[in-house]
Short mmCIF file of C-alpha atoms and ligand atoms in Angstrom, two decimals:
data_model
loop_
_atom_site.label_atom_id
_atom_site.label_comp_id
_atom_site.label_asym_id
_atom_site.label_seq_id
_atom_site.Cartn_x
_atom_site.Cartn_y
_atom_site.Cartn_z
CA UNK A 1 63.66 128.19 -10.36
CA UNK A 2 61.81 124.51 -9.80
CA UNK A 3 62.24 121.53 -11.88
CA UNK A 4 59.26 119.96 -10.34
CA UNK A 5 56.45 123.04 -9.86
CA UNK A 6 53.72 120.22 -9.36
CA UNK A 7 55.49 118.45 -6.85
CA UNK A 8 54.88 119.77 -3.36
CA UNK A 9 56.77 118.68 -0.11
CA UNK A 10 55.93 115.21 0.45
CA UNK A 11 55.14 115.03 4.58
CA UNK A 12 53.70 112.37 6.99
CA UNK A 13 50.22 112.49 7.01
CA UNK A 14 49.29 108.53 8.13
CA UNK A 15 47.33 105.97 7.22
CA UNK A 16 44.01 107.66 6.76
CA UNK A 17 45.07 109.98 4.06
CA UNK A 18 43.49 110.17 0.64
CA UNK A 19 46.18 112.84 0.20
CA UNK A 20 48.09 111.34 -3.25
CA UNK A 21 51.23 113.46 -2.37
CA UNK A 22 51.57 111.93 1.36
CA UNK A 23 53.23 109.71 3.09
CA UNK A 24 50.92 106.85 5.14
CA UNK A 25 53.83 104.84 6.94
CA UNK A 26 56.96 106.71 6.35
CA UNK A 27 57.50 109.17 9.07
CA UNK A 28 61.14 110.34 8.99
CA UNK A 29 61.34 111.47 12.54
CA UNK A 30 59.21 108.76 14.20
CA UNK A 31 61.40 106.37 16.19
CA UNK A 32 61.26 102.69 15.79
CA UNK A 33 63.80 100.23 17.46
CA UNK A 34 65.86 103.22 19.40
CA UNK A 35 66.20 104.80 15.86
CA UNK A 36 64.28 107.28 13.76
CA UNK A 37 62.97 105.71 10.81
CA UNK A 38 65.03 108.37 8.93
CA UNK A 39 67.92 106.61 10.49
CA UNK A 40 66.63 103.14 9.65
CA UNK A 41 65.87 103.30 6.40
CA UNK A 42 68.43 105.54 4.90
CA UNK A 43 66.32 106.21 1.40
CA UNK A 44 68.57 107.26 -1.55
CA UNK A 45 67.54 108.48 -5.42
CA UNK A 46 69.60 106.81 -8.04
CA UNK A 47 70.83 109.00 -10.54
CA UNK A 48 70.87 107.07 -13.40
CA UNK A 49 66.95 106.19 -13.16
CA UNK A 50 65.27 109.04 -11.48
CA UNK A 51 68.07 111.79 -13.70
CA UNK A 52 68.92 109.81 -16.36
CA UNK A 53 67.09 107.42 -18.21
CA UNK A 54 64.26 109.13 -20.55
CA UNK A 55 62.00 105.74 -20.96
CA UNK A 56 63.58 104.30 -24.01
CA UNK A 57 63.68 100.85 -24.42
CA UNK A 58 64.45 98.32 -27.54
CA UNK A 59 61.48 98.86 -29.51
CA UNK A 60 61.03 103.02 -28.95
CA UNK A 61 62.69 106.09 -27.82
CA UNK A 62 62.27 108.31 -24.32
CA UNK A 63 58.97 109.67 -23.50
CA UNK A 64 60.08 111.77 -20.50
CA UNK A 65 62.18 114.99 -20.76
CA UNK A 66 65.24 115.02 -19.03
CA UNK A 67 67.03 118.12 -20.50
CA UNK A 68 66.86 120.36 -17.33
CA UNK A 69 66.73 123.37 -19.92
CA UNK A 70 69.12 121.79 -22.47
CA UNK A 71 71.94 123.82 -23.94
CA UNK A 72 75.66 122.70 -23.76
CA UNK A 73 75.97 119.25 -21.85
CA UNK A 74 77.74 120.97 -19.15
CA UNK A 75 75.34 123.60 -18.53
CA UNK A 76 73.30 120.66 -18.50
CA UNK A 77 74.52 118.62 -15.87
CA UNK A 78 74.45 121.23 -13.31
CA UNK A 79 70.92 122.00 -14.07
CA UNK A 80 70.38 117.71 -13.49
CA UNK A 81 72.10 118.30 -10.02
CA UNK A 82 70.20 121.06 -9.37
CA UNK A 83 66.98 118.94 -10.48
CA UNK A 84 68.45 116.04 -8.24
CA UNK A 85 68.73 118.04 -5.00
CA UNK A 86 65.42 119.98 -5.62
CA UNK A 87 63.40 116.69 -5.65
CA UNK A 88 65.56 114.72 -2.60
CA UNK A 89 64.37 118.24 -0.83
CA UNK A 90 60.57 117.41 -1.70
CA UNK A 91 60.44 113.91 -1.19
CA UNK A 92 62.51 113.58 2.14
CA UNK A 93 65.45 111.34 0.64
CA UNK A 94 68.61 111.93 2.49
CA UNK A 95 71.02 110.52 0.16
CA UNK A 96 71.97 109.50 -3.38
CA UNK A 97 74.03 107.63 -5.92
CA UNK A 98 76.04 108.03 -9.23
CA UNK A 99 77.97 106.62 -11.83
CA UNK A 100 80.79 108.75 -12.84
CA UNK A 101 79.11 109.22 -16.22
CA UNK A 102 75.62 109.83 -14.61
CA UNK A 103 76.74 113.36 -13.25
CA UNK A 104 78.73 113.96 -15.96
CA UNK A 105 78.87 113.88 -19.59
CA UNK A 106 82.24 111.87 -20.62
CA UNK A 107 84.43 113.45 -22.86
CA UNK A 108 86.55 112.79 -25.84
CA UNK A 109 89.71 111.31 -23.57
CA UNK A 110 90.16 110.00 -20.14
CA UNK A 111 91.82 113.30 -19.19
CA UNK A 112 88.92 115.49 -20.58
CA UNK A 113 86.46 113.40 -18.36
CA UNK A 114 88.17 113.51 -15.54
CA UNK A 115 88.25 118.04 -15.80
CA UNK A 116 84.00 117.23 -16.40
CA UNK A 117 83.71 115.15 -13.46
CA UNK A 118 85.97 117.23 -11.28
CA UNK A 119 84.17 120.26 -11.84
CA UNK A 120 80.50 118.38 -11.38
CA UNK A 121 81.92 116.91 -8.16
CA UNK A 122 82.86 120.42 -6.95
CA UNK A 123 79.22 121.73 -7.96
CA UNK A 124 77.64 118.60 -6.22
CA UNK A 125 79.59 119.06 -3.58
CA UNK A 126 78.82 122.56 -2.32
CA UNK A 127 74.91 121.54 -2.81
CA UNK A 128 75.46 118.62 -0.37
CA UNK A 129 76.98 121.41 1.83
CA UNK A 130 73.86 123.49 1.65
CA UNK A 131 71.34 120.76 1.84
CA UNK A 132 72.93 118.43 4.24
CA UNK A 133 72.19 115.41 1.33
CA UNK A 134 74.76 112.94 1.93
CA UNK A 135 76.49 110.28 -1.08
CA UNK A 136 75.78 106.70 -0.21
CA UNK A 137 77.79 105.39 -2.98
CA UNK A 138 79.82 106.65 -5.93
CA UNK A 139 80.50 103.74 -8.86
CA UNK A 140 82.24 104.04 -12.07
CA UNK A 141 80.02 102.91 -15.34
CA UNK A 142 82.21 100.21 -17.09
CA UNK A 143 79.58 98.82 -19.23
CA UNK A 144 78.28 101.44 -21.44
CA UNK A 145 80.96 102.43 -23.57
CA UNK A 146 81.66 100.39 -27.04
CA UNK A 147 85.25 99.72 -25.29
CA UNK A 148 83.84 97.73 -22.39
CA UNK A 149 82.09 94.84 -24.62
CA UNK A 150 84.15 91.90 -23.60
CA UNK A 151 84.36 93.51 -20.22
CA UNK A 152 86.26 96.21 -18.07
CA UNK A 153 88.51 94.07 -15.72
CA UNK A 154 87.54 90.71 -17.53
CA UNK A 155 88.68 92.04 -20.97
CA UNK A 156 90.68 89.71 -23.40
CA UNK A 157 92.43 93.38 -24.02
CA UNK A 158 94.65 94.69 -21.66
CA UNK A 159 94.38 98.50 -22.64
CA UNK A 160 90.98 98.07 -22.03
CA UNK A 161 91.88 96.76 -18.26
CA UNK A 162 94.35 99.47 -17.63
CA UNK A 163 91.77 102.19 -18.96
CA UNK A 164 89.19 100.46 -16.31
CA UNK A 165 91.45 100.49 -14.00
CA UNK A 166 92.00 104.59 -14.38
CA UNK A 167 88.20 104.80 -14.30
CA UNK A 168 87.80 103.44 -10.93
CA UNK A 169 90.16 105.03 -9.77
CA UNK A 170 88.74 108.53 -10.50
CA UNK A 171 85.39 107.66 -9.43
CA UNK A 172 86.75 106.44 -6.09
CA UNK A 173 88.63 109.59 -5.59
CA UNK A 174 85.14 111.37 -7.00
CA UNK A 175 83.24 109.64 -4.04
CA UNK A 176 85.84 110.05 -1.24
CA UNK A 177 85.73 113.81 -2.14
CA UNK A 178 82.06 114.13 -1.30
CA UNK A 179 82.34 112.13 1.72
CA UNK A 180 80.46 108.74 0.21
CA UNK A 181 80.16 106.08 2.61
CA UNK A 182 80.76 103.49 0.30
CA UNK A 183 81.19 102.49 -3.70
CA UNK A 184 79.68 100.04 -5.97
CA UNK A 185 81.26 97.29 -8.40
CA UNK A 186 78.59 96.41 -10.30
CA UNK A 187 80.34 93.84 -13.17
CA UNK A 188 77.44 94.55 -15.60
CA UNK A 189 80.07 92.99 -18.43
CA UNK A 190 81.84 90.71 -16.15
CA UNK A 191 80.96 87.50 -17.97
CA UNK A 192 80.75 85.96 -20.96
CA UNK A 193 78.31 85.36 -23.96
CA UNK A 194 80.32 81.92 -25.19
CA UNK A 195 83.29 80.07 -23.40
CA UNK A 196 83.96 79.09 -27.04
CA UNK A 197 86.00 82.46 -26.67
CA UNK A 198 86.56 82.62 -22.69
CA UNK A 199 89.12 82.06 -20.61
CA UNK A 200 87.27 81.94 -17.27
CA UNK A 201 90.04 81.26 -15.51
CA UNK A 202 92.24 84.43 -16.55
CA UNK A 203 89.39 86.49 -16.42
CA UNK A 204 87.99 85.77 -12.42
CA UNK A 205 91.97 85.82 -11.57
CA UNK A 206 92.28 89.56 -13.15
CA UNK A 207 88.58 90.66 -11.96
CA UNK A 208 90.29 90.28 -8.39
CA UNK A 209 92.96 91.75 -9.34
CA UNK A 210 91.09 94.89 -10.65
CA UNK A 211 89.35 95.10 -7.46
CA UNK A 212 92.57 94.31 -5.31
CA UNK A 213 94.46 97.25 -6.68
CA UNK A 214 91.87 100.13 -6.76
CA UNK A 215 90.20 99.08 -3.45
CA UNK A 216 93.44 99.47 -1.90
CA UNK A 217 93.97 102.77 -3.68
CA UNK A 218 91.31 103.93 -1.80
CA UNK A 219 92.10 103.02 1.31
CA UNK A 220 95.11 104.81 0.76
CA UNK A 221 93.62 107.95 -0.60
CA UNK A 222 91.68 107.77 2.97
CA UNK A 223 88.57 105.43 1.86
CA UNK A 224 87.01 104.47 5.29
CA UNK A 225 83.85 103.26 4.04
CA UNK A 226 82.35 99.91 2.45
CA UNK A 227 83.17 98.16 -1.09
CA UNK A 228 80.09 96.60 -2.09
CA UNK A 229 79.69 93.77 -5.13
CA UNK A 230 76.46 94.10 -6.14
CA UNK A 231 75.58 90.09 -7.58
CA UNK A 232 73.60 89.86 -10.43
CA UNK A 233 73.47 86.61 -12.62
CA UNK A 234 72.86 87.75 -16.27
CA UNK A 235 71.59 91.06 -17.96
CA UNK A 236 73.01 92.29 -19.85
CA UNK A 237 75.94 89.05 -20.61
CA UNK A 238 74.50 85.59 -20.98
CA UNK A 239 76.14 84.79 -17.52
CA UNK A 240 78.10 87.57 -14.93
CA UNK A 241 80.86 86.18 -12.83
CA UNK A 242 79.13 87.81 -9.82
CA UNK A 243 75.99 85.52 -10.24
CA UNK A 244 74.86 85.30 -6.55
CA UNK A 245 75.29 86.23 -3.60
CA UNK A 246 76.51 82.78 -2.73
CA UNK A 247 79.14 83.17 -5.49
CA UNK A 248 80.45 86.06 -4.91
CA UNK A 249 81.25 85.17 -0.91
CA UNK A 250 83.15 82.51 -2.39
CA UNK A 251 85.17 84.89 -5.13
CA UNK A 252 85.58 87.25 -1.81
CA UNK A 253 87.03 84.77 0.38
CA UNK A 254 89.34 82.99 -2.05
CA UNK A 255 90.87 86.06 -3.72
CA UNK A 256 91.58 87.60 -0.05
CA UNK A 257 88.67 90.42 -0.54
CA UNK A 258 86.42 89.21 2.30
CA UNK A 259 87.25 92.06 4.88
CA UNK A 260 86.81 95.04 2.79
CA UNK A 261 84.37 93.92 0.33
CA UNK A 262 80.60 93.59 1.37
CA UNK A 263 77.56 93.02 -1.18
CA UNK A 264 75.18 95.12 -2.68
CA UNK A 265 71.96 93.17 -2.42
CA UNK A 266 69.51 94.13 -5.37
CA UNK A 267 65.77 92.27 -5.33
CA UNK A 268 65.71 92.22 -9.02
CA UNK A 269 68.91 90.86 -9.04
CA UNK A 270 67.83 88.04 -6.54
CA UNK A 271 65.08 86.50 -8.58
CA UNK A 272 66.84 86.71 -11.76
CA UNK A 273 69.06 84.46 -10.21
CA UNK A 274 66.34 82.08 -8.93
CA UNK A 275 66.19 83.04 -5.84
CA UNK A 276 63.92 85.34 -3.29
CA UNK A 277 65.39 88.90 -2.31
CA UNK A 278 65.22 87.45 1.22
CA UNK A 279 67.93 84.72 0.62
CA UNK A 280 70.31 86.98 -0.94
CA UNK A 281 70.14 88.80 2.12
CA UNK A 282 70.39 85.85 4.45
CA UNK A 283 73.31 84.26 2.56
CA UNK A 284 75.28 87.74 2.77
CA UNK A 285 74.05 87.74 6.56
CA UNK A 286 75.25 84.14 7.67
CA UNK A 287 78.48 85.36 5.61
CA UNK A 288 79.22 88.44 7.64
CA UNK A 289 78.98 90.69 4.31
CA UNK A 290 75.76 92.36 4.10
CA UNK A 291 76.09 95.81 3.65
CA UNK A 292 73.75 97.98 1.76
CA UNK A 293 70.10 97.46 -1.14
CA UNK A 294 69.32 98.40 -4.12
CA UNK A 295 65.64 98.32 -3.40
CA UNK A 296 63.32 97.90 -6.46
CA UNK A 297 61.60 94.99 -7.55
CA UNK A 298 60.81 92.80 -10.85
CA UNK A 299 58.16 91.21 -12.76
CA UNK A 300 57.55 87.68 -11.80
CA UNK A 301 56.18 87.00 -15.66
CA UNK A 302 59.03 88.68 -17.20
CA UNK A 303 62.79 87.23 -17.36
CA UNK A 304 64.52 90.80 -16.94
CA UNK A 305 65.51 93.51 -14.81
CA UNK A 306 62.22 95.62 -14.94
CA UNK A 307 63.81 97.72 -11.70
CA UNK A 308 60.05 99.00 -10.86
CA UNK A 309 59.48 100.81 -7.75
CA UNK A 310 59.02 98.20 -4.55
CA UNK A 311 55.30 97.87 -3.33
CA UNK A 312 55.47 94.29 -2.41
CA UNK A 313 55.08 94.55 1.27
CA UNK A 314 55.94 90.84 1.89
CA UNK A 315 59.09 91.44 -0.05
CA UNK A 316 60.00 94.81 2.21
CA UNK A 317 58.68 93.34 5.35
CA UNK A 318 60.90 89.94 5.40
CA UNK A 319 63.73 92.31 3.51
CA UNK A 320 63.99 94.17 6.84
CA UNK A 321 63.92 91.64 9.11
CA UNK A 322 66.52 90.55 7.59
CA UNK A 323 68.22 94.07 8.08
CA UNK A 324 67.43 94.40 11.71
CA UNK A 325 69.28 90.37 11.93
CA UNK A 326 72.28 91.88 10.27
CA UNK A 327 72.35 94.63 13.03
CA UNK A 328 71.00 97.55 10.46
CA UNK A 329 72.79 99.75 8.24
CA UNK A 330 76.08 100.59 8.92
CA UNK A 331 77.04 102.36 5.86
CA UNK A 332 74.89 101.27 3.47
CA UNK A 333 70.89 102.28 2.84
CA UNK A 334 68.07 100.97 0.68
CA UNK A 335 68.48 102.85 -2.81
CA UNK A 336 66.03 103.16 -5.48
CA UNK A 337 67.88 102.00 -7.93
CA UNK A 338 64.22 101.70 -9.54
CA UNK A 339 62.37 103.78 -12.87
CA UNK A 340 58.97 104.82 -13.40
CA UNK A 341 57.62 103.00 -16.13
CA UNK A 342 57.99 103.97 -19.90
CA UNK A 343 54.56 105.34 -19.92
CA UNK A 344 54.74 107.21 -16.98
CA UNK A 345 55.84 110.07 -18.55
CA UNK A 346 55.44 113.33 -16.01
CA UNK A 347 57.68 114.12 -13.18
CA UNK A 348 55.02 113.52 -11.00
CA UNK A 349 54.88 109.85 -11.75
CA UNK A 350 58.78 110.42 -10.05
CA UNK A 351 56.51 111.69 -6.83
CA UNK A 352 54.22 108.80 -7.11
CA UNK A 353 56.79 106.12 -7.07
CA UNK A 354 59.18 106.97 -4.20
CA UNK A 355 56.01 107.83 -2.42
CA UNK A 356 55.21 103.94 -3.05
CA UNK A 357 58.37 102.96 -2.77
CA UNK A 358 59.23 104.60 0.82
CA UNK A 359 56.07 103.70 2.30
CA UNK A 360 56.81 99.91 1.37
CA UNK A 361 59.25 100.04 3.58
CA UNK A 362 58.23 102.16 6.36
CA UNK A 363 55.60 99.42 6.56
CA UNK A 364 58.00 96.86 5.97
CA UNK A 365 60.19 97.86 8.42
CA UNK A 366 57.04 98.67 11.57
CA UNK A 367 56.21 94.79 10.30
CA UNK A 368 59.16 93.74 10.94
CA UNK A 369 59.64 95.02 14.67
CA UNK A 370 55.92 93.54 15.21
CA UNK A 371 57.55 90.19 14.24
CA UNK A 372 60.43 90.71 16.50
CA UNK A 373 58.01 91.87 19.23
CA UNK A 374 55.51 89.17 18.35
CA UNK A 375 58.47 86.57 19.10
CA UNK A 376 56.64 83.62 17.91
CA UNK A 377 58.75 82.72 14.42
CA UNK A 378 61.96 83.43 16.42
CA UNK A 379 60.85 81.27 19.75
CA UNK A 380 59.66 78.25 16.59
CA UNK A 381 62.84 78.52 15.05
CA UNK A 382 64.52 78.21 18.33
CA UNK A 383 62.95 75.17 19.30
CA UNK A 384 63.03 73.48 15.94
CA UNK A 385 66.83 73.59 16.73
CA UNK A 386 66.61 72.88 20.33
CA UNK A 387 68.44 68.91 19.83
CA UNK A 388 71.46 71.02 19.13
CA UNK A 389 70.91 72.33 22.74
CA UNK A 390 71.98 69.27 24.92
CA UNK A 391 73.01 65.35 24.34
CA UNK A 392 75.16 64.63 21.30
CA UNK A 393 73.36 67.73 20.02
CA UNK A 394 75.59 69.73 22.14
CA UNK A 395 78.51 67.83 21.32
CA UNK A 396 77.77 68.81 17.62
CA UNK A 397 77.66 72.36 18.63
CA UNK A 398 81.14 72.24 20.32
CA UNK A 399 82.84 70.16 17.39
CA UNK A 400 83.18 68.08 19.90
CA UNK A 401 81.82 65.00 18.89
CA UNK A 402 83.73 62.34 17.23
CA UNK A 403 82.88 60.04 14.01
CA UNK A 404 82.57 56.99 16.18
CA UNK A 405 80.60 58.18 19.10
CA UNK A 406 78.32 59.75 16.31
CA UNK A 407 78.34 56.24 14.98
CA UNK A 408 77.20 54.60 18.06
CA UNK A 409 74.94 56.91 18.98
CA UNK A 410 72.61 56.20 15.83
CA UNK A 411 73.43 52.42 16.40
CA UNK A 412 71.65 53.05 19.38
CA UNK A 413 68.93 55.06 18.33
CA UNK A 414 67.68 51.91 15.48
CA UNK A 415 65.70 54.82 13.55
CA UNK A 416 64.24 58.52 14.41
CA UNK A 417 61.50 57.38 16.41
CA UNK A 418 59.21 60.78 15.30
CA UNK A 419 58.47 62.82 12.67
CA UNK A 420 58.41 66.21 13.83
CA UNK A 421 56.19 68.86 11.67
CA UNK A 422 58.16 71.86 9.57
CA UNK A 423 54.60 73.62 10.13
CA UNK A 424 55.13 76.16 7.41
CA UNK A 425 51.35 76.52 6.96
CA UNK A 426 50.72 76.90 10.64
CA UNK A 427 53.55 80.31 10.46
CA UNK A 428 52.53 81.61 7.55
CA UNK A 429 49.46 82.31 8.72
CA UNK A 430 51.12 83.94 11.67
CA UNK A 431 53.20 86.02 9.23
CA UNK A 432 49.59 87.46 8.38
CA UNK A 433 48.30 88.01 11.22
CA UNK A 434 51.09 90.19 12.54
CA UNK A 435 50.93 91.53 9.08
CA UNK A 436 47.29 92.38 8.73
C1 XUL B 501 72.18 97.24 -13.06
C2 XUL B 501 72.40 97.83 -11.73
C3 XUL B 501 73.34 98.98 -11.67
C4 XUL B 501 74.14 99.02 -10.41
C5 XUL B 501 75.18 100.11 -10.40
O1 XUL B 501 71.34 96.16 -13.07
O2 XUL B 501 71.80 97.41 -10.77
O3 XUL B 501 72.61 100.14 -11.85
O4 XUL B 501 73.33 99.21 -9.30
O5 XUL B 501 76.06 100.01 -11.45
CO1 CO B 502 71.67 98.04 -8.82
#
């Protein structure tokens, strides 16, 4: 039985194709840079958009049907894997991601949701076995739930902590059983709305502490994969602990985290913090801790998390030259963790937007090796550094150089005798004509 009867297998057809169910860039067994692009790009579906959500926002209900047949909620969410395998078939996505409550419905106690989500597991897990689909990353919802409002591990409550705390814990078992290379903390109510009520100080200290005890858990249980923060400034608190990128190196280095904890860099995420999707990726770069994307991308008018499909091919372009600076994926991938809009309705909308969203990178990512090949930004960079390279620039380099002979040196000097040009115009119009 098909979920999706008008969705065909989506294949490589290239660039000339008027051919609406085709790809024109992504072709999974291509090799770029020594690697497939399959390999490269490491495409996975996020449950909760592309299985989950129906279209309802704050002024209306769902427009799309995601009932896979209805019936008893268990019945139900074995049809929704069956759904979510049938579609990573036809549109040549290798891997997915969940949230505990995603894949299954939670029940009336902890205990009864753990016997749903075992059982799911075991279903998902013996259609991985068939397909060869592989988890990227498990996570554990700790937002959704009326008991989570002042936070999971930020909660002024300390049931509520203890009962986050068991959560995690399941879901990391969950995603060790299928063989997930790594899992999310996404601190969606890790903040606060007022520090009229907020102790900020408690709450970062037992945040760590919620992360220090299950993250070891896991490595105990035999986790061999990645932890991954996944920043994000506000949405749905007035501000989230995990703000930045920026911010949450510095929580991962203070609190002792740094070496098993990597980020979870989300575009969205980036300019809702002010910022471009390619400096979050940078700062986790320079910081050693890049590790996997949630690829999507927002609405420059609007102020929220719109998580639309990526077709910005600026955006994917420098987004994976970034990734090919960090050394590429190790265990993380570029997830969707993007939705059709509310008024596209019909699964093939679903078709239509990881269509767009793939082939943004597949272009992104043959840009990207032009611009490598090309060599010009790298050899400009280079020399714009090139002082460092000799002189007292050396000395700088080694750490070397001391206060005074730094002192004497500019005594010396009088003033900078040039002003040397930034030439941002001249490169970006080298960006485009690599580009176009
Ligand atoms: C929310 C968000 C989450 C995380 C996983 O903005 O990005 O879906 O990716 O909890
Ligand atoms: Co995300």
């Amino acid at each position: 039985m098909s979920f999706y009867p008008n969705i065909p297998a989506i294949r490589y057809e290239g660039a000339e194709t008027n051919n609406p169910f085709a790809f024109r860039w992504y072709n999974p067994e291509e090799k770029i840079g020594g690697k497939t692009m399959r390999e490269q790009l490491k495409f996975a579906l996020a449950y909760w958009h592309t299985m989950c959500a129906e279209g309802s926002d704050m002024f209306g209900v769902g427009t799309m049907d995601k009932s896979y047949g209805g019936g008893d909620p268990m019945r139900q969410a074995k049809a929704k894997a069956d759904a979510a395998f049938e579609l990573m078939e036809k549109l040549s996505v290798d891997y997915f991601c969940f949230h505990d409550r995603d894949i299954a419905p939670e029940g009336r106690t902890l205990a009864e949701s753990n016997e749903r989500l075992d059982e799911i597991a075991d279903y998902i897990g013996s259609l991985m076995q068939k397909s060869g689909k592989k988890l990227l990353w498990g996570t554990a919802n700790c937002f959704n739930h009326p008991r989570y409002m002042h936070g999971a591990g930020t909660s002024p409550n300390a049931d509520v902590f203890a009962f986050a705390a068991a959560q995690i814990k399941k879901a990391i078992e969950v995603t060790v059983k299928l063989g997930g290379s790594g899992y999310v903390y996404w601190g969606g109510r890790e903040g606060y709305e007022t520090l009229l009520n907020t102790d900020m100080g408690r709450e970062l200290d037992n945040l760590a502490y919620l992360l220090q005890i299950t993250s070891q858990y896991g490595r105990k249980i035999g986790f061999a994969g990645d932890y991954y923060i996944e920043p994000k400034p506000k949405e749905p608190t007035k501000h989230q602990y995990d703000f930045d990128a920026a911010t949450v190196c510095g929580f991962l280095q203070k609190y002792g985290l740094a070496k098993d904890f990597r980020l979870n860099i989300e575009a969205n995420h980036a300019t809702l913090a002010g910022h471009t999707f390619q400096h979050e990726l940078n700062v986790a770069r320079v910081n050693g801790a890049f590790g996997s994307i949630d690829a999507n991308q927002g609405d420059m008018l609007l102020g929220w998390d719109t998580d639309q499909f990526p077709t910005n091919i600026y955006d994917t372009t420098l987004c994976m030259l970034e990734v090919i600076r960090a050394g590429g994926f190790t265990n993380g991938g570029l997830n969707f963790d993007a939705k059709t809009r509310r008024a596209s309705c019909t699964p093939e909308d679903i078709a239509h937007a990881f269509i767009a969203g793939m082939d943004a990178f597949a272009y992104g990512l043959r840009m990207a090796y032009r611009i490598i090949d090309d060599g010009r930004l790298d050899a400009f960079v280079a020399d714009r550094y090139s002082s460092y390279e000799s002189g007292i620039g050396k000395k700088i380099t080694a750490r070397s150089a001391t206060i005074e002979e730094l002192e004497a040196h500019a005594l010396a000097l009088g003033e900078i005798p040039t002003r040397t040009s930034g030439r941002q115009e001249y490169l970006e119009n080298i960006l485009n004509r690599i580009m176009l």
